[in-house]
Structures are given as structure tokens and as C-alpha cells.
PDB file of C-alpha atoms in Angstrom:
ATOM      1  CA  ALA A   1       0.000   0.000   0.000  1.00 51.00           C
ATOM      2  CA  PRO A   2       2.778   2.550   0.729  1.00 53.00           C
ATOM      3  CA  ARG A   3       4.165   2.130  -2.800  1.00 54.00           C
ATOM      4  CA  THR A   4       0.774   2.750  -4.343  1.00 58.00           C
ATOM      5  CA  ALA A   5       0.247   5.895  -2.297  1.00 57.00           C
ATOM      6  CA  LEU A   6       3.723   7.132  -3.249  1.00 55.00           C
ATOM      7  CA  SER A   7       3.187   6.458  -6.958  1.00 55.00           C
ATOM      8  CA  GLN A   8      -0.222   8.167  -6.819  1.00 58.00           C
ATOM      9  CA  ARG A   9       1.356  11.200  -5.143  1.00 59.00           C
ATOM     10  CA  ARG A  10       4.074  11.351  -7.825  1.00 58.00           C
ATOM     11  CA  ALA A  11       1.459  11.133 -10.578  1.00 55.00           C
ATOM     12  CA  SER A  12      -0.511  13.886  -8.862  1.00 59.00           C
ATOM     13  CA  ASP A  13       2.633  16.036  -8.527  1.00 56.00           C
ATOM     14  CA  LEU A  14       3.393  15.585 -12.241  1.00 52.00           C
ATOM     15  CA  SER A  15      -0.184  16.454 -13.138  1.00 53.00           C
ATOM     16  CA  ASP A  16      -0.014  19.596 -10.975  1.00 55.00           C
ATOM     17  CA  HIS A  17       3.316  20.551 -12.568  1.00 50.00           C
ATOM     18  CA  PHE A  18       1.843  20.198 -16.067  1.00 51.00           C
ATOM     19  CA  LYS A  19      -1.220  22.232 -15.064  1.00 52.00           C
ATOM     20  CA  SER A  20       0.973  25.017 -13.666  1.00 51.00           C
ATOM     21  CA  LEU A  21       3.060  24.985 -16.839  1.00 50.00           C
ATOM     22  CA  THR A  22      -0.011  25.334 -19.029  1.00 48.00           C
ATOM     23  CA  HIS A  23      -1.425  28.085 -16.787  1.00 51.00           C
ATOM     24  CA  GLN A  24       1.780  30.063 -17.275  1.00 68.00           C
ATOM     25  CA  MET A  25       1.420  29.839 -21.058  1.00 77.00           C
ATOM     26  CA  SER A  26      -0.556  32.504 -22.844  1.00 86.00           C
ATOM     27  CA  LYS A  27      -3.571  31.647 -24.974  1.00 89.00           C
ATOM     28  CA  THR A  28      -1.396  32.097 -28.056  1.00 88.00           C
ATOM     29  CA  GLU A  29       1.217  29.660 -26.758  1.00 90.00           C
ATOM     30  CA  LYS A  30      -1.450  27.113 -25.799  1.00 91.00           C
ATOM     31  CA  ALA A  31      -3.009  27.327 -29.273  1.00 90.00           C
ATOM     32  CA  LEU A  32       0.381  26.884 -30.948  1.00 92.00           C
ATOM     33  CA  SER A  33       1.241  23.986 -28.650  1.00 91.00           C
ATOM     34  CA  GLU A  34      -2.011  22.202 -29.471  1.00 92.00           C
ATOM     35  CA  LYS A  35      -1.534  22.746 -33.190  1.00 93.00           C
ATOM     36  CA  LEU A  36       2.069  21.485 -33.262  1.00 93.00           C
ATOM     37  CA  ALA A  37       1.894  18.727 -30.633  1.00 92.00           C
ATOM     38  CA  TYR A  38       0.760  15.764 -32.755  1.00 92.00           C
ATOM     39  CA  GLU A  39       3.596  15.995 -35.295  1.00 92.00           C
ATOM     40  CA  TRP A  40       6.216  17.678 -33.100  1.00 93.00           C
ATOM     41  CA  LYS A  41       8.570  14.685 -32.928  1.00 90.00           C
ATOM     42  CA  ASN A  42       8.723  14.516 -36.736  1.00 92.00           C
ATOM     43  CA  LEU A  43       9.065  18.282 -37.043  1.00 94.00           C
ATOM     44  CA  TYR A  44      11.846  18.337 -34.450  1.00 92.00           C
ATOM     45  CA  ARG A  45      13.780  15.710 -36.391  1.00 90.00           C
ATOM     46  CA  ILE A  46      13.513  17.750 -39.590  1.00 92.00           C
ATOM     47  CA  PHE A  47      14.613  20.934 -37.833  1.00 92.00           C
ATOM     48  CA  TYR A  48      17.546  19.139 -36.238  1.00 89.00           C
ATOM     49  CA  SER A  49      18.649  17.650 -39.567  1.00 88.00           C
ATOM     50  CA  LYS A  50      18.589  21.108 -41.190  1.00 89.00           C
ATOM     51  CA  ASP A  51      20.463  22.704 -38.269  1.00 88.00           C
ATOM     52  CA  LEU A  52      23.945  21.806 -39.491  1.00 83.00           C
ATOM     53  CA  ASN A  53      25.771  24.099 -37.046  1.00 86.00           C
ATOM     54  CA  ASP A  54      23.793  22.809 -34.047  1.00 85.00           C
ATOM     55  CA  THR A  55      22.640  26.339 -33.111  1.00 90.00           C
ATOM     56  CA  GLY A  56      18.990  25.511 -32.406  1.00 90.00           C
ATOM     57  CA  LEU A  57      17.958  27.958 -35.134  1.00 93.00           C
ATOM     58  CA  ILE A  58      16.054  27.273 -38.345  1.00 93.00           C
ATOM     59  CA  ASP A  59      14.900  29.615 -41.085  1.00 93.00           C
ATOM     60  CA  ILE A  60      11.219  30.581 -40.827  1.00 92.00           C
ATOM     61  CA  LYS A  61      10.612  29.412 -44.401  1.00 92.00           C
ATOM     62  CA  GLU A  62      12.033  25.971 -43.589  1.00 93.00           C
ATOM     63  CA  PHE A  63       9.882  25.917 -40.447  1.00 94.00           C
ATOM     64  CA  ASP A  64       6.733  26.684 -42.429  1.00 94.00           C
ATOM     65  CA  GLU A  65       7.608  24.172 -45.187  1.00 94.00           C
ATOM     66  CA  ALA A  66       8.144  21.402 -42.617  1.00 95.00           C
ATOM     67  CA  CYS A  67       4.785  22.215 -41.006  1.00 95.00           C
ATOM     68  CA  LEU A  68       3.058  22.086 -44.380  1.00 95.00           C
ATOM     69  CA  LYS A  69       4.689  18.721 -45.078  1.00 95.00           C
ATOM     70  CA  PHE A  70       2.795  17.342 -42.069  1.00 94.00           C
ATOM     71  CA  LYS A  71      -0.434  19.169 -42.972  1.00 95.00           C
ATOM     72  CA  ILE A  72      -0.051  21.815 -40.246  1.00 94.00           C
ATOM     73  CA  ASN A  73      -1.315  24.998 -41.842  1.00 93.00           C
ATOM     74  CA  LEU A  74      -0.169  28.005 -39.868  1.00 93.00           C
ATOM     75  CA  THR A  75      -1.846  31.343 -40.474  1.00 93.00           C
ATOM     76  CA  ARG A  76       0.189  34.490 -41.027  1.00 93.00           C
ATOM     77  CA  GLU A  77      -0.768  35.595 -37.537  1.00 94.00           C
ATOM     78  CA  GLU A  78       0.490  32.313 -36.052  1.00 93.00           C
ATOM     79  CA  ILE A  79       3.772  32.644 -37.957  1.00 93.00           C
ATOM     80  CA  ARG A  80       4.068  36.235 -36.684  1.00 92.00           C
ATOM     81  CA  ASN A  81       3.396  35.020 -33.125  1.00 92.00           C
ATOM     82  CA  ILE A  82       6.066  32.333 -33.460  1.00 93.00           C
ATOM     83  CA  MET A  83       8.531  34.957 -34.708  1.00 93.00           C
ATOM     84  CA  ASP A  84       7.637  37.300 -31.843  1.00 92.00           C
ATOM     85  CA  LEU A  85       7.991  34.574 -29.211  1.00 91.00           C
ATOM     86  CA  PHE A  86      10.864  32.467 -30.574  1.00 92.00           C
ATOM     87  CA  GLY A  87      12.420  34.414 -33.411  1.00 91.00           C
ATOM     88  CA  SER A  88      15.781  35.997 -33.883  1.00 83.00           C
ATOM     89  CA  HIS A  89      17.334  37.709 -36.828  1.00 61.00           C
ATOM     90  CA  ASN A  90      20.613  37.081 -38.558  1.00 52.00           C
ATOM     91  CA  ASP A  91      22.368  40.319 -37.574  1.00 47.00           C
ATOM     92  CA  ASP A  92      24.851  40.022 -40.452  1.00 43.00           C
ATOM     93  CA  HIS A  93      22.248  41.542 -42.744  1.00 39.00           C
ATOM     94  CA  ILE A  94      20.713  44.249 -40.553  1.00 37.00           C
ATOM     95  CA  ASN A  95      20.567  47.555 -42.314  1.00 38.00           C
ATOM     96  CA  PRO A  96      22.509  50.051 -40.148  1.00 39.00           C
ATOM     97  CA  ASN A  97      20.527  52.954 -41.652  1.00 39.00           C
ATOM     98  CA  THR A  98      17.255  51.835 -40.079  1.00 35.00           C
ATOM     99  CA  THR A  99      16.424  52.734 -36.510  1.00 35.00           C
ATOM    100  CA  ASN A 100      13.866  49.983 -35.909  1.00 36.00           C
ATOM    101  CA  ARG A 101      16.148  47.124 -37.012  1.00 37.00           C
ATOM    102  CA  SER A 102      13.666  46.128 -39.704  1.00 41.00           C
ATOM    103  CA  LEU A 103      14.517  43.310 -42.048  1.00 42.00           C
ATOM    104  CA  SER A 104      16.667  44.351 -44.948  1.00 43.00           C
ATOM    105  CA  ARG A 105      16.897  42.529 -48.248  1.00 46.00           C
ATOM    106  CA  GLY A 106      18.546  39.128 -47.863  1.00 51.00           C
ATOM    107  CA  GLN A 107      18.143  38.937 -44.098  1.00 58.00           C
ATOM    108  CA  LYS A 108      16.951  35.607 -42.757  1.00 73.00           C
ATOM    109  CA  SER A 109      14.348  35.328 -40.043  1.00 89.00           C
ATOM    110  CA  LEU A 110      15.264  32.488 -37.731  1.00 93.00           C
ATOM    111  CA  ILE A 111      13.227  30.475 -35.235  1.00 93.00           C
ATOM    112  CA  ASN A 112      14.800  28.951 -32.139  1.00 94.00           C
ATOM    113  CA  TYR A 113      13.082  25.563 -32.392  1.00 93.00           C
ATOM    114  CA  ARG A 114      14.695  24.262 -29.187  1.00 91.00           C
ATOM    115  CA  THR A 115      13.294  27.121 -27.101  1.00 91.00           C
ATOM    116  CA  LEU A 116       9.934  26.740 -28.845  1.00 93.00           C
ATOM    117  CA  SER A 117       9.965  23.012 -28.036  1.00 91.00           C
ATOM    118  CA  LYS A 118      10.684  23.567 -24.348  1.00 89.00           C
ATOM    119  CA  ASN A 119       8.528  26.640 -23.749  1.00 90.00           C
ATOM    120  CA  LEU A 120       5.448  25.145 -25.402  1.00 90.00           C
ATOM    121  CA  GLY A 121       5.825  21.928 -23.400  1.00 87.00           C
ATOM    122  CA  LEU A 122       6.501  19.877 -26.528  1.00 87.00           C
ATOM    123  CA  HIS A 123      10.044  18.761 -25.682  1.00 81.00           C
ATOM    124  CA  LYS A 124      10.606  15.225 -24.481  1.00 76.00           C
ATOM    125  CA  SER A 125      13.812  13.944 -22.942  1.00 66.00           C
ATOM    126  CA  SER A 126      14.053  11.370 -25.749  1.00 62.00           C
ATOM    127  CA  TYR A 127      14.836  14.250 -28.155  1.00 61.00           C
ATOM    128  CA  ASN A 128      18.144  14.684 -26.340  1.00 61.00           C
ATOM    129  CA  PHE A 129      19.473  11.599 -28.126  1.00 56.00           C
ATOM    130  CA  LEU A 130      20.096  13.994 -30.994  1.00 53.00           C
ATOM    131  CA  SER A 131      23.465  15.195 -29.785  1.00 53.00           C
ATOM    132  CA  SER A 132      26.325  16.765 -31.643  1.00 50.00           C
ATOM    133  CA  THR A 133      28.413  13.613 -31.732  1.00 55.00           C
ATOM    134  CA  VAL A 134      30.531  12.677 -34.722  1.00 52.00           C
ATOM    135  CA  CYS A 135      27.885  10.156 -35.763  1.00 58.00           C
ATOM    136  CA  ALA A 136      25.109  12.755 -35.554  1.00 62.00           C
ATOM    137  CA  GLN A 137      27.153  15.194 -37.652  1.00 64.00           C
ATOM    138  CA  ARG A 138      27.624  12.524 -40.322  1.00 67.00           C
ATOM    139  CA  VAL A 139      23.890  11.850 -40.366  1.00 68.00           C
ATOM    140  CA  LYS A 140      23.233  15.573 -40.837  1.00 67.00           C
ATOM    141  CA  LYS A 141      25.637  15.684 -43.758  1.00 71.00           C
ATOM    142  CA  LEU A 142      23.887  12.692 -45.336  1.00 73.00           C
ATOM    143  CA  PHE A 143      20.507  14.439 -44.956  1.00 70.00           C
ATOM    144  CA  LYS A 144      21.954  17.539 -46.568  1.00 72.00           C
ATOM    145  CA  LEU A 145      23.320  15.518 -49.482  1.00 74.00           C
ATOM    146  CA  ARG A 146      19.996  13.734 -49.867  1.00 74.00           C
ATOM    147  CA  ASP A 147      18.106  17.019 -49.931  1.00 74.00           C
ATOM    148  CA  CYS A 148      20.427  18.383 -52.664  1.00 74.00           C
ATOM    149  CA  ILE A 149      19.777  15.461 -54.981  1.00 67.00           C
TER     150      ILE A 149
END
């Protein structure tokens, strides 16, 4: 009986933790999480394979294309929300003549898919098997070669 009570308490603690995590998320984040959750493992694998420098960043166009591949249609507003919450810009192409750091021609808009994964509660510890080992780097190169063919 003590084991059962302990396991029930742990399950309850985990449930409470998940509830508090979802309460901390905004409505926008909850909606995005629900929309991405079903295919997130597949999406994460694609993002990781395209992230050759292991930065955790992926181009917004690649993000949208991967979502479309799995029939996840994001609206322009949802894409804008993702950029606002998890985006960063490649500062190499920022136009120094603009005061608002607007995108200049050729600048890439990047999404931090790792932060998105964790903050939306989509990340699972099993995704950590994708590490930057020599083997993983070789697999990435093979994916890149395959995509070029």
C-alpha cells in the first residue's frame, strides 16, 4: 500500500506541474502547442537535420515548409506570433541605416526551435538523443546531401 500511495502522489505532482506549466502559457502559446503537438517529434527531427551548425535555429521558411509537409497549416498571424515569441534575426544583414532594425533585403528570419519546443511543453527527454556527436554530424551531412539530390 505505501508504494501505491507514493506512486499516486508522484502522478498527482506531475499532473499539478503540467497544469501550472499550461497556466503560465498565454492563450497564443497554448493554441500553438495544441496545433504542433501531434507531429512535433517529426518536425523536431527535420529541424535538427537542417540545423547543421547545431545552433537551435532554423529559417522561418524551412519551419513553415516542414509544417506544411505534415499538414499543419499556420496562419500568417500564427507565424508572426512564433517569430515574436521564438524568433531571432541574422544580424549580419541588418541595415545600419534603419532605426527599428527592420529586415533588410537578404536577411533571414530564424526560429529557435529548441526554445519553442521547451517553452510550449513539446520537448521530451528522448529528443536529447540527438546530440552533436561525430555520428550525428555525419547523419546531418547525409541528410543535406539527400536534400540536394
